[in-house]
mmCIF file of C-alpha atoms in Angstrom:
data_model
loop_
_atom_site.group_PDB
_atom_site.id
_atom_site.type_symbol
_atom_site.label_atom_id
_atom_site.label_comp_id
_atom_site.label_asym_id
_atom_site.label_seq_id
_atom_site.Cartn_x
_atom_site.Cartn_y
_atom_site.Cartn_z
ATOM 1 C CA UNK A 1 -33.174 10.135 -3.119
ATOM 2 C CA UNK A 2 -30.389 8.104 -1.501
ATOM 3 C CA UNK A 3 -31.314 4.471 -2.025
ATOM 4 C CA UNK A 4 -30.203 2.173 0.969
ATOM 5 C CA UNK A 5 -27.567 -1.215 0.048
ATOM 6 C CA UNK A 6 -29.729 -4.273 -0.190
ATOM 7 C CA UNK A 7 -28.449 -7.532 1.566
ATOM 8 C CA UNK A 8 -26.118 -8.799 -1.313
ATOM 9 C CA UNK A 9 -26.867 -12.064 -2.126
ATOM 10 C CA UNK A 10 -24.138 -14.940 -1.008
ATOM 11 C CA UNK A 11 -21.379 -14.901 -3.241
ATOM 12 C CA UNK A 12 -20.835 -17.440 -6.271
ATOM 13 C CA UNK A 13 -17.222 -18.649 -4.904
ATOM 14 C CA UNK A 14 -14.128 -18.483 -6.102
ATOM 15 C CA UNK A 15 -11.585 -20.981 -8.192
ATOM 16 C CA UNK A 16 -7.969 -20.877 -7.323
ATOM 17 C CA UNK A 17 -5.476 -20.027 -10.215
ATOM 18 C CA UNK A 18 -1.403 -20.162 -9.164
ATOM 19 C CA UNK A 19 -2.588 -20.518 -4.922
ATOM 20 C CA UNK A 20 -5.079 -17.346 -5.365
ATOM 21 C CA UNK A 21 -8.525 -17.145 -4.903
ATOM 22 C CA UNK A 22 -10.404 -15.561 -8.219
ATOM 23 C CA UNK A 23 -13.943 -14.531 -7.498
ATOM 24 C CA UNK A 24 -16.583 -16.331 -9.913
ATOM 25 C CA UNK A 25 -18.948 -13.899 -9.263
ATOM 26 C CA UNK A 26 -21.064 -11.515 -12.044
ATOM 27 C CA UNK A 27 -19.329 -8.021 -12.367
ATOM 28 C CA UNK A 28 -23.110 -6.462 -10.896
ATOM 29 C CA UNK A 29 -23.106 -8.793 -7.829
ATOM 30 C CA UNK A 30 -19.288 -8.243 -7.110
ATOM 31 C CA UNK A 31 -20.041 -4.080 -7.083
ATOM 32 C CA UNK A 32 -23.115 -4.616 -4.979
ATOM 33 C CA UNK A 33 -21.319 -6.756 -2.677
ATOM 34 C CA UNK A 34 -18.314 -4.191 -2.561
ATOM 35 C CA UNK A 35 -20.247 -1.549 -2.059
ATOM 36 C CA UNK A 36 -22.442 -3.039 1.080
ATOM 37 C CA UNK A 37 -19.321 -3.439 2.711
ATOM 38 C CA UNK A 38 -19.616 0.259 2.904
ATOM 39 C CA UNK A 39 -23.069 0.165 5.357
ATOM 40 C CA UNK A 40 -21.556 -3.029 7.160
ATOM 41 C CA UNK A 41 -18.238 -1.048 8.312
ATOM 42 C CA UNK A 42 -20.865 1.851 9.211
ATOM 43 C CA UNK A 43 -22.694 -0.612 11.168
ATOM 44 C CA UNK A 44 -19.568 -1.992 13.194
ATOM 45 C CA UNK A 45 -18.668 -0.480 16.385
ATOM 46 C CA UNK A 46 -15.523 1.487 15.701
ATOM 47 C CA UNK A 47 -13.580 -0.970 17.856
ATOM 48 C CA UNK A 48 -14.450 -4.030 15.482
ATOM 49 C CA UNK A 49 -14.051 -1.749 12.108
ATOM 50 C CA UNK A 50 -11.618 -3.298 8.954
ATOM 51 C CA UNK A 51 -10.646 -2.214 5.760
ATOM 52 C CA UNK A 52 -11.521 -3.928 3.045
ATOM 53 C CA UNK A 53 -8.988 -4.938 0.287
ATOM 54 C CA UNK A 54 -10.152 -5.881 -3.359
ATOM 55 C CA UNK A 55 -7.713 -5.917 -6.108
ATOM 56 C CA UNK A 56 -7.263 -7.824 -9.529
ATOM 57 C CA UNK A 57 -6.056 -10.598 -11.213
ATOM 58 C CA UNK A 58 -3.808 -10.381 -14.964
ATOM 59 C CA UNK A 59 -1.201 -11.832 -16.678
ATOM 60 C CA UNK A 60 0.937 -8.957 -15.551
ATOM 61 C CA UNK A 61 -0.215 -9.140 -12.288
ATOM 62 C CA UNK A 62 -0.041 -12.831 -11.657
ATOM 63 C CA UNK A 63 3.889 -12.727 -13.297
ATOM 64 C CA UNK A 64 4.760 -9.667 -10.604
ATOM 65 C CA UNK A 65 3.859 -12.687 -7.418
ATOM 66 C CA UNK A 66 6.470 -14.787 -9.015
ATOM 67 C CA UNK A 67 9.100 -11.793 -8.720
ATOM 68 C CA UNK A 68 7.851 -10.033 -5.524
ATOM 69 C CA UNK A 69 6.494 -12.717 -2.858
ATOM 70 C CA UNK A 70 5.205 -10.453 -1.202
ATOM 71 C CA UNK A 71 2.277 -9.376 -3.704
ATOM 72 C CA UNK A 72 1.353 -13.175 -3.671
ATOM 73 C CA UNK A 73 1.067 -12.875 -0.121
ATOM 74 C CA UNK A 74 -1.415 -9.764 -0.642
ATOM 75 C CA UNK A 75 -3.391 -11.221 -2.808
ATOM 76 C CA UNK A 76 -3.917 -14.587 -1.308
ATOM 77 C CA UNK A 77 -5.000 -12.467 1.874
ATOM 78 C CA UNK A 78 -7.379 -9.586 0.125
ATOM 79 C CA UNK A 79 -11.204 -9.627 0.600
ATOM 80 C CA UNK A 80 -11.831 -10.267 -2.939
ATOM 81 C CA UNK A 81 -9.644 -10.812 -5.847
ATOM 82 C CA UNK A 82 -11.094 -10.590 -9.239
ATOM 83 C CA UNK A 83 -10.340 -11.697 -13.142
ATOM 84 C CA UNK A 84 -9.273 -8.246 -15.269
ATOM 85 C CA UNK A 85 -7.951 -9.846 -18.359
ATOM 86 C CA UNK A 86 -8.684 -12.270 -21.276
ATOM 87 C CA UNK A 87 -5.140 -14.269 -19.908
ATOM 88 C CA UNK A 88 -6.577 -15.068 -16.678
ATOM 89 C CA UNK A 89 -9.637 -16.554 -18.464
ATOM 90 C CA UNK A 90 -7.489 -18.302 -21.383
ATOM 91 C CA UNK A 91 -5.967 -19.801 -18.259
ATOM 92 C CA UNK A 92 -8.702 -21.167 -16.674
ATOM 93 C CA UNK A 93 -9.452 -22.715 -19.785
ATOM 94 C CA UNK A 94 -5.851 -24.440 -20.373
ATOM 95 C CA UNK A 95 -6.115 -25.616 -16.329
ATOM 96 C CA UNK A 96 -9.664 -27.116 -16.925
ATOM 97 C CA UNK A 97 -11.108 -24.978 -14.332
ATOM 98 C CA UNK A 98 -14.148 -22.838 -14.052
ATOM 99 C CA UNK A 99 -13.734 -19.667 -15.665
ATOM 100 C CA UNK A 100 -14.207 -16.084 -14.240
ATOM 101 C CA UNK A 101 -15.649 -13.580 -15.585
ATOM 102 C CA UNK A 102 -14.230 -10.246 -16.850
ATOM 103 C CA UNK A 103 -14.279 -7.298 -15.029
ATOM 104 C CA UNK A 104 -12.513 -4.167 -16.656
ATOM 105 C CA UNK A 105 -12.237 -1.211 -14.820
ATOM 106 C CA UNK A 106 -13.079 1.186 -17.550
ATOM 107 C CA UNK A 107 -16.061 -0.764 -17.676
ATOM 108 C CA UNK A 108 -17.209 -1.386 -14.205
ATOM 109 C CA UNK A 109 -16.556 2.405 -13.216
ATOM 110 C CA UNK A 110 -19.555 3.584 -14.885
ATOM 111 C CA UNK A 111 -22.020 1.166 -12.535
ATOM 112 C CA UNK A 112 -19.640 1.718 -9.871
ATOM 113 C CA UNK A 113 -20.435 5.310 -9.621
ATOM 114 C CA UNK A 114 -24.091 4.929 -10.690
ATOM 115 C CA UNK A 115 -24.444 2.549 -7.579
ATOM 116 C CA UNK A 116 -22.415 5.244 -5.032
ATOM 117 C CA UNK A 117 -24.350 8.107 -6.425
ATOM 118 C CA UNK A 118 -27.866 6.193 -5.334
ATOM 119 C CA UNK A 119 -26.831 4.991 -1.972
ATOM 120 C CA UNK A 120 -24.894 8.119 -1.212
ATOM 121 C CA UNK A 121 -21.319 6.874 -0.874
ATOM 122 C CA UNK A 122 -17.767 8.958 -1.839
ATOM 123 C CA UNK A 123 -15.023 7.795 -3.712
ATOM 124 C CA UNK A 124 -11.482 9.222 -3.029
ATOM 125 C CA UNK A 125 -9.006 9.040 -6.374
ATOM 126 C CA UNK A 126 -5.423 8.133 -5.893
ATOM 127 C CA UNK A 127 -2.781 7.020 -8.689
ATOM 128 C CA UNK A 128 -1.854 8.402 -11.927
ATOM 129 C CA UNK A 129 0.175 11.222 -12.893
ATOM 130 C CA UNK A 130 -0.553 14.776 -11.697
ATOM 131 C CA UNK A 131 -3.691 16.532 -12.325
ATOM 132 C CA UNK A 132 -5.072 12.754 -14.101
ATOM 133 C CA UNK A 133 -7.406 11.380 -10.953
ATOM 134 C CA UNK A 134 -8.985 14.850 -10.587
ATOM 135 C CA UNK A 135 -9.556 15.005 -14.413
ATOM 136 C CA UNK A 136 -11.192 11.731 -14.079
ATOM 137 C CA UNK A 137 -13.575 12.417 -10.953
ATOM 138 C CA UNK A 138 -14.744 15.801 -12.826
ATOM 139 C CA UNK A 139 -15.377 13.069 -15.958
ATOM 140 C CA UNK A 140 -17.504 10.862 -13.488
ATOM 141 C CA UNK A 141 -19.689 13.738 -12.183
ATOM 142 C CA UNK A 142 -20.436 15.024 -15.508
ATOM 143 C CA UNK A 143 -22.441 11.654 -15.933
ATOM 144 C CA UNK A 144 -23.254 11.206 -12.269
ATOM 145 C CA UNK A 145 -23.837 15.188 -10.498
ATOM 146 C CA UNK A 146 -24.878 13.319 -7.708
ATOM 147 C CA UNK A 147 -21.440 11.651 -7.267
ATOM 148 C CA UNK A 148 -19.680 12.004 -4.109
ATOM 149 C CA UNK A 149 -15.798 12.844 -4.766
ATOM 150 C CA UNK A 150 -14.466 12.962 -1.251
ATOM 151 C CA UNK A 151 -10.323 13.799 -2.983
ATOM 152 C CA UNK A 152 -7.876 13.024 -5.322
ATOM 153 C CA UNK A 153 -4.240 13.016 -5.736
ATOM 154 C CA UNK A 154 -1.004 11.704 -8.058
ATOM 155 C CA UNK A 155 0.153 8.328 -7.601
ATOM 156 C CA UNK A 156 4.097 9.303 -7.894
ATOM 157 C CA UNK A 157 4.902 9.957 -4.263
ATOM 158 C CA UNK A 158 7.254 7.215 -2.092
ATOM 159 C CA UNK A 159 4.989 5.817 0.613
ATOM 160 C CA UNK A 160 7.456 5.496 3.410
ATOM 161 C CA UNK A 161 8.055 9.467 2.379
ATOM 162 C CA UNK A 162 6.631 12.317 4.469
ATOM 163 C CA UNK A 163 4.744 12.813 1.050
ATOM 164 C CA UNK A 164 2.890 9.444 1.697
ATOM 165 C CA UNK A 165 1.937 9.823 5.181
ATOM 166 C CA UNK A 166 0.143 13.987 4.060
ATOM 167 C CA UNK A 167 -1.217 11.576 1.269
ATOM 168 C CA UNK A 168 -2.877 9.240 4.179
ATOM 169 C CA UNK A 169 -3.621 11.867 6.218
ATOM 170 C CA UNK A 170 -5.492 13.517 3.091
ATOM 171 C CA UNK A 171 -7.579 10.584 3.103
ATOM 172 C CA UNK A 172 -8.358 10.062 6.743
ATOM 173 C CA UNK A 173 -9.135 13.951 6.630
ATOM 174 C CA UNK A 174 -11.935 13.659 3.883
ATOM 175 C CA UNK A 175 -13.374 10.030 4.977
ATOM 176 C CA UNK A 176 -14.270 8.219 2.087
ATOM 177 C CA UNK A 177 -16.299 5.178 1.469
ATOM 178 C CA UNK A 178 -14.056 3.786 -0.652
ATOM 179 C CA UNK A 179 -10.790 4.536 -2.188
ATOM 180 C CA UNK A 180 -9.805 3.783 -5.475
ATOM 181 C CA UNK A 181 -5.970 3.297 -5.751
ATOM 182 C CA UNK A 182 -4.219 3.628 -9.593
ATOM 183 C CA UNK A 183 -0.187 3.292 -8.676
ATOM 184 C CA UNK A 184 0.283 0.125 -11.366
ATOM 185 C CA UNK A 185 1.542 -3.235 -9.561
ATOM 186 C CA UNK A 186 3.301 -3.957 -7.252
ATOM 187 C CA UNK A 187 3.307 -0.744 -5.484
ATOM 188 C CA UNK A 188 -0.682 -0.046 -5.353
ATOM 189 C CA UNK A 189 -1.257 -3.308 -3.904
ATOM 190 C CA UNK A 190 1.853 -2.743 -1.741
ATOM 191 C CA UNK A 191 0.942 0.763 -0.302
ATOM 192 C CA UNK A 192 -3.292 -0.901 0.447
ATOM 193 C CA UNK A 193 -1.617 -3.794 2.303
ATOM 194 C CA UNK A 194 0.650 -1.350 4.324
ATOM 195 C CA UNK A 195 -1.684 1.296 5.263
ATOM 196 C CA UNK A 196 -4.872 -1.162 5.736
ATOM 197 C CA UNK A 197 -4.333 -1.125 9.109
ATOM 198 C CA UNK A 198 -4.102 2.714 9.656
ATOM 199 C CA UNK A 199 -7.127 3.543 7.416
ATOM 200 C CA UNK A 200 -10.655 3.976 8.467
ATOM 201 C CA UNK A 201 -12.283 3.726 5.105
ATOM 202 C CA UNK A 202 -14.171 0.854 4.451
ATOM 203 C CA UNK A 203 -12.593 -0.249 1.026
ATOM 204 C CA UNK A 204 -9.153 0.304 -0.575
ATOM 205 C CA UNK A 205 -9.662 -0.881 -4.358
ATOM 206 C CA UNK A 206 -6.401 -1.222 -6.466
ATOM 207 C CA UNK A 207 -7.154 -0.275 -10.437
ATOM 208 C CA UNK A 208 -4.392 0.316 -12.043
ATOM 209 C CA UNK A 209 -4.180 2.670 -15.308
ATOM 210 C CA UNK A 210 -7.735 3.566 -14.828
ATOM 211 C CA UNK A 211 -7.901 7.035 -14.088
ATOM 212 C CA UNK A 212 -6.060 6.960 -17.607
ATOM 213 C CA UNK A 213 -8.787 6.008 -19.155
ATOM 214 C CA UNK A 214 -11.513 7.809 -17.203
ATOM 215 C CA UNK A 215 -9.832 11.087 -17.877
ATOM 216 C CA UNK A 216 -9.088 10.674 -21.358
ATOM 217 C CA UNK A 217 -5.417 10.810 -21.142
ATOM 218 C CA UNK A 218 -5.526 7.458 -22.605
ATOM 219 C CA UNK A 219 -7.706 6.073 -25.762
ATOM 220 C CA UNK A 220 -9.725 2.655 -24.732
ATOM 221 C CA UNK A 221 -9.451 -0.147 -27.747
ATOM 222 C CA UNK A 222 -12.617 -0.591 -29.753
ATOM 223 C CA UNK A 223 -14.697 -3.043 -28.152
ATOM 224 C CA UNK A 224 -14.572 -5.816 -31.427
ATOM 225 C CA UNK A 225 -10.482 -5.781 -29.806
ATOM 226 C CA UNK A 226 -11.509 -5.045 -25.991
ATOM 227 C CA UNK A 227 -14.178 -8.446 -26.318
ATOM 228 C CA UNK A 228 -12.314 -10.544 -28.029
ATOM 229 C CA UNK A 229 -9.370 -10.470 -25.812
ATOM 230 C CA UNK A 230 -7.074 -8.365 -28.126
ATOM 231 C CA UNK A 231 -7.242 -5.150 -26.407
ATOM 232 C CA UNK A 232 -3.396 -5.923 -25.214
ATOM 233 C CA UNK A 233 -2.497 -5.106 -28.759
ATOM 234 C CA UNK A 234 -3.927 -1.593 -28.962
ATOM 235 C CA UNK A 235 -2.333 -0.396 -25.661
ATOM 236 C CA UNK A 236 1.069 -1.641 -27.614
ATOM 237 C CA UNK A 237 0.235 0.380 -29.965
ATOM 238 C CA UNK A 238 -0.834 3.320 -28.014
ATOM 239 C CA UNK A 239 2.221 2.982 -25.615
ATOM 240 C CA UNK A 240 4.480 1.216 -27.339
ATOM 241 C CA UNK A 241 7.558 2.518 -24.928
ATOM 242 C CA UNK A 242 5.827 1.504 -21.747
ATOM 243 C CA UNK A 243 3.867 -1.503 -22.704
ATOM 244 C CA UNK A 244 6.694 -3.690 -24.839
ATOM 245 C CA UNK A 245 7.987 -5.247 -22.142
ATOM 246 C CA UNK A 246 4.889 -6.456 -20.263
ATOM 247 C CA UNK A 247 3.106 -7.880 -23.468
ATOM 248 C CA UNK A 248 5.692 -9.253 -25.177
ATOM 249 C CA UNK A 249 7.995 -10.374 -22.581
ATOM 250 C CA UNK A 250 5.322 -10.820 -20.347
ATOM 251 C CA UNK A 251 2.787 -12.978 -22.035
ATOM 252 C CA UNK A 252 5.000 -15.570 -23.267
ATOM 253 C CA UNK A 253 6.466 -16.062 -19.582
ATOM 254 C CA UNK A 254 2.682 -16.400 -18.557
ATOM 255 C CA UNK A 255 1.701 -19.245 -20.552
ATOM 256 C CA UNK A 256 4.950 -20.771 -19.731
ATOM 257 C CA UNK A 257 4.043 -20.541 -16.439
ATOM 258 C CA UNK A 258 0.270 -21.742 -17.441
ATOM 259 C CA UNK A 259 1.889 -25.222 -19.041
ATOM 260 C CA UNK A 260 3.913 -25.558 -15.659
ATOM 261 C CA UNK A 261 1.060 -25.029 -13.165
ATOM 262 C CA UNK A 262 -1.082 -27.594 -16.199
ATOM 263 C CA UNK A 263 2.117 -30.009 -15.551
ATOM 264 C CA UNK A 264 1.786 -29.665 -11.350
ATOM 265 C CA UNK A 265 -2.113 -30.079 -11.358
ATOM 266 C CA UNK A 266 -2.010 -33.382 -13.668
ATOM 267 C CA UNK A 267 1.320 -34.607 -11.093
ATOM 268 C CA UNK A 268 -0.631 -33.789 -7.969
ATOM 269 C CA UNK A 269 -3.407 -35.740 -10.103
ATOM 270 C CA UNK A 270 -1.895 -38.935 -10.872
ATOM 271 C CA UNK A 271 0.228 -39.097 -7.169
ATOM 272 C CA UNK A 272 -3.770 -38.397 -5.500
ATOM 273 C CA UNK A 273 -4.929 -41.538 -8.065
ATOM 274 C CA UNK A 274 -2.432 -43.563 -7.120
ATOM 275 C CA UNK A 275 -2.395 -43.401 -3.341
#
């Protein structure tokens, strides 16, 4: 029986990390809210229809807005932006702000399809390498039959290609509810930004490496690493090539620029107190 989206209760708010908005919701409330969206845009006269943006917030993701502007931009303007990573947390705590929680996608994917299967809503797969998303939406339905997958298809295509306009024609051909977009950052949330406009689904929903996981292709940490914010260090491990840069580059630069933004808060602080 296809269950019907409840009125999602009003959302928790949001604290503001490096001039973006992080959601402060519960993972369960942010996937019901996400997924009402879905009746909402149903609801709307096709004149007044948007897509819906939600993407997340890491360490690697928060360093890529201080090299591409533009992915600042994109974030400050999505629907809802969300913590994915113990960094983003650890820097809530160093800024003295609220904390978000943690929302992993090889977590939330599971409830996320539970919730689509009961109210009847499809998911469309883009991102990974070839043959990955479709090896992941088989993996869903095997624990969800009921699961609608409305396509899939590789992430390694160049948007502005000919290949990238079949790809959005692919999607506007099979209408789904939501699509889930794995093309690492900055290009996934580049390519939902640019094609927002043109798309009549109701949600684009960047996720990075998790068709990776879904499928198998990639080994998740073992939760005593994944909960105690160490899981970084087992995806080293696993991917040592890919991953050296981003963790051990990447989250020095981060807490550098942690003790920076710490430094502008306590200025803007003491010029406020002093006025």
């Amino acid at each position: 029986m296809v269950l019907p989206a409840p009125s999602p209760p009003e959302p928790a708010g949001s604290v503001r990390m490096f001039d973006i908005d992080i959601e402060l919701d519960t993972p369960p409330a942010m996937l019901d809210r996400i997924t009402s969206w879905v009746a909402e845009h149903r609801a709307t006269p096709p004149e007044e229809q948007r897509t819906r943006r939600v993407m997340y917030a890491n360490a690697h993701v928060l360093n890529q807005t201080h090299m591409v502007p533009e992915l600042r931009r994109i974030l400050r303007t999505s629907d809802l932006v969300y913590c994915d990573g113990y960094g983003v947390r650890l820097a809530a705590r160093l800024l003295d702000v609220e904390s978000p929680h943690r929302m992993t996608g090889a977590d939330w994917i599971w409830d996320l399809a539970a919730l689509c299967e009961q109210r009847d809503l499809s998911l469309y797969l883009l991102g990974s390498d070839h043959g990955i998303a479709a090896r992941a939406g088989e993996q869903l339905r095997v624990r969800h039959p009921g699961l609608r997958i409305a396509g899939t298809h590789h992430g390694y295509f160049d948007p502005a290609s000919p290949h990238g306009e079949r790809v959005l024609e692919d999607i506007e051909a099979t209408q789904p509810d939501i699509v889930l977009i794995g093309m690492g950052s900055p290009k996934q949330e580049l390519w939902a930004d640019a094609v927002a406009g043109r798309c009549s689904s109701p949600v684009l929903w960047t996720v990075g490496a998790l068709f990776d996981y879904v499928s198998g292709q990639v080994p998740r940490a073992p939760s005593w690493l994944a909960d105690n914010g160490w899981e970084w260090i087992f995806r080293l491990a696993v991917e040592p090539r890919r991953m050296w840069k981003r963790y051990l580059l990447g989250n020095p630069a981060f807490l550098v620029r942690v003790a920076d933004e710490s430094q502008r808060r306590s200025a803007r602080g003491t010029a406020d107190a002093a006025a």
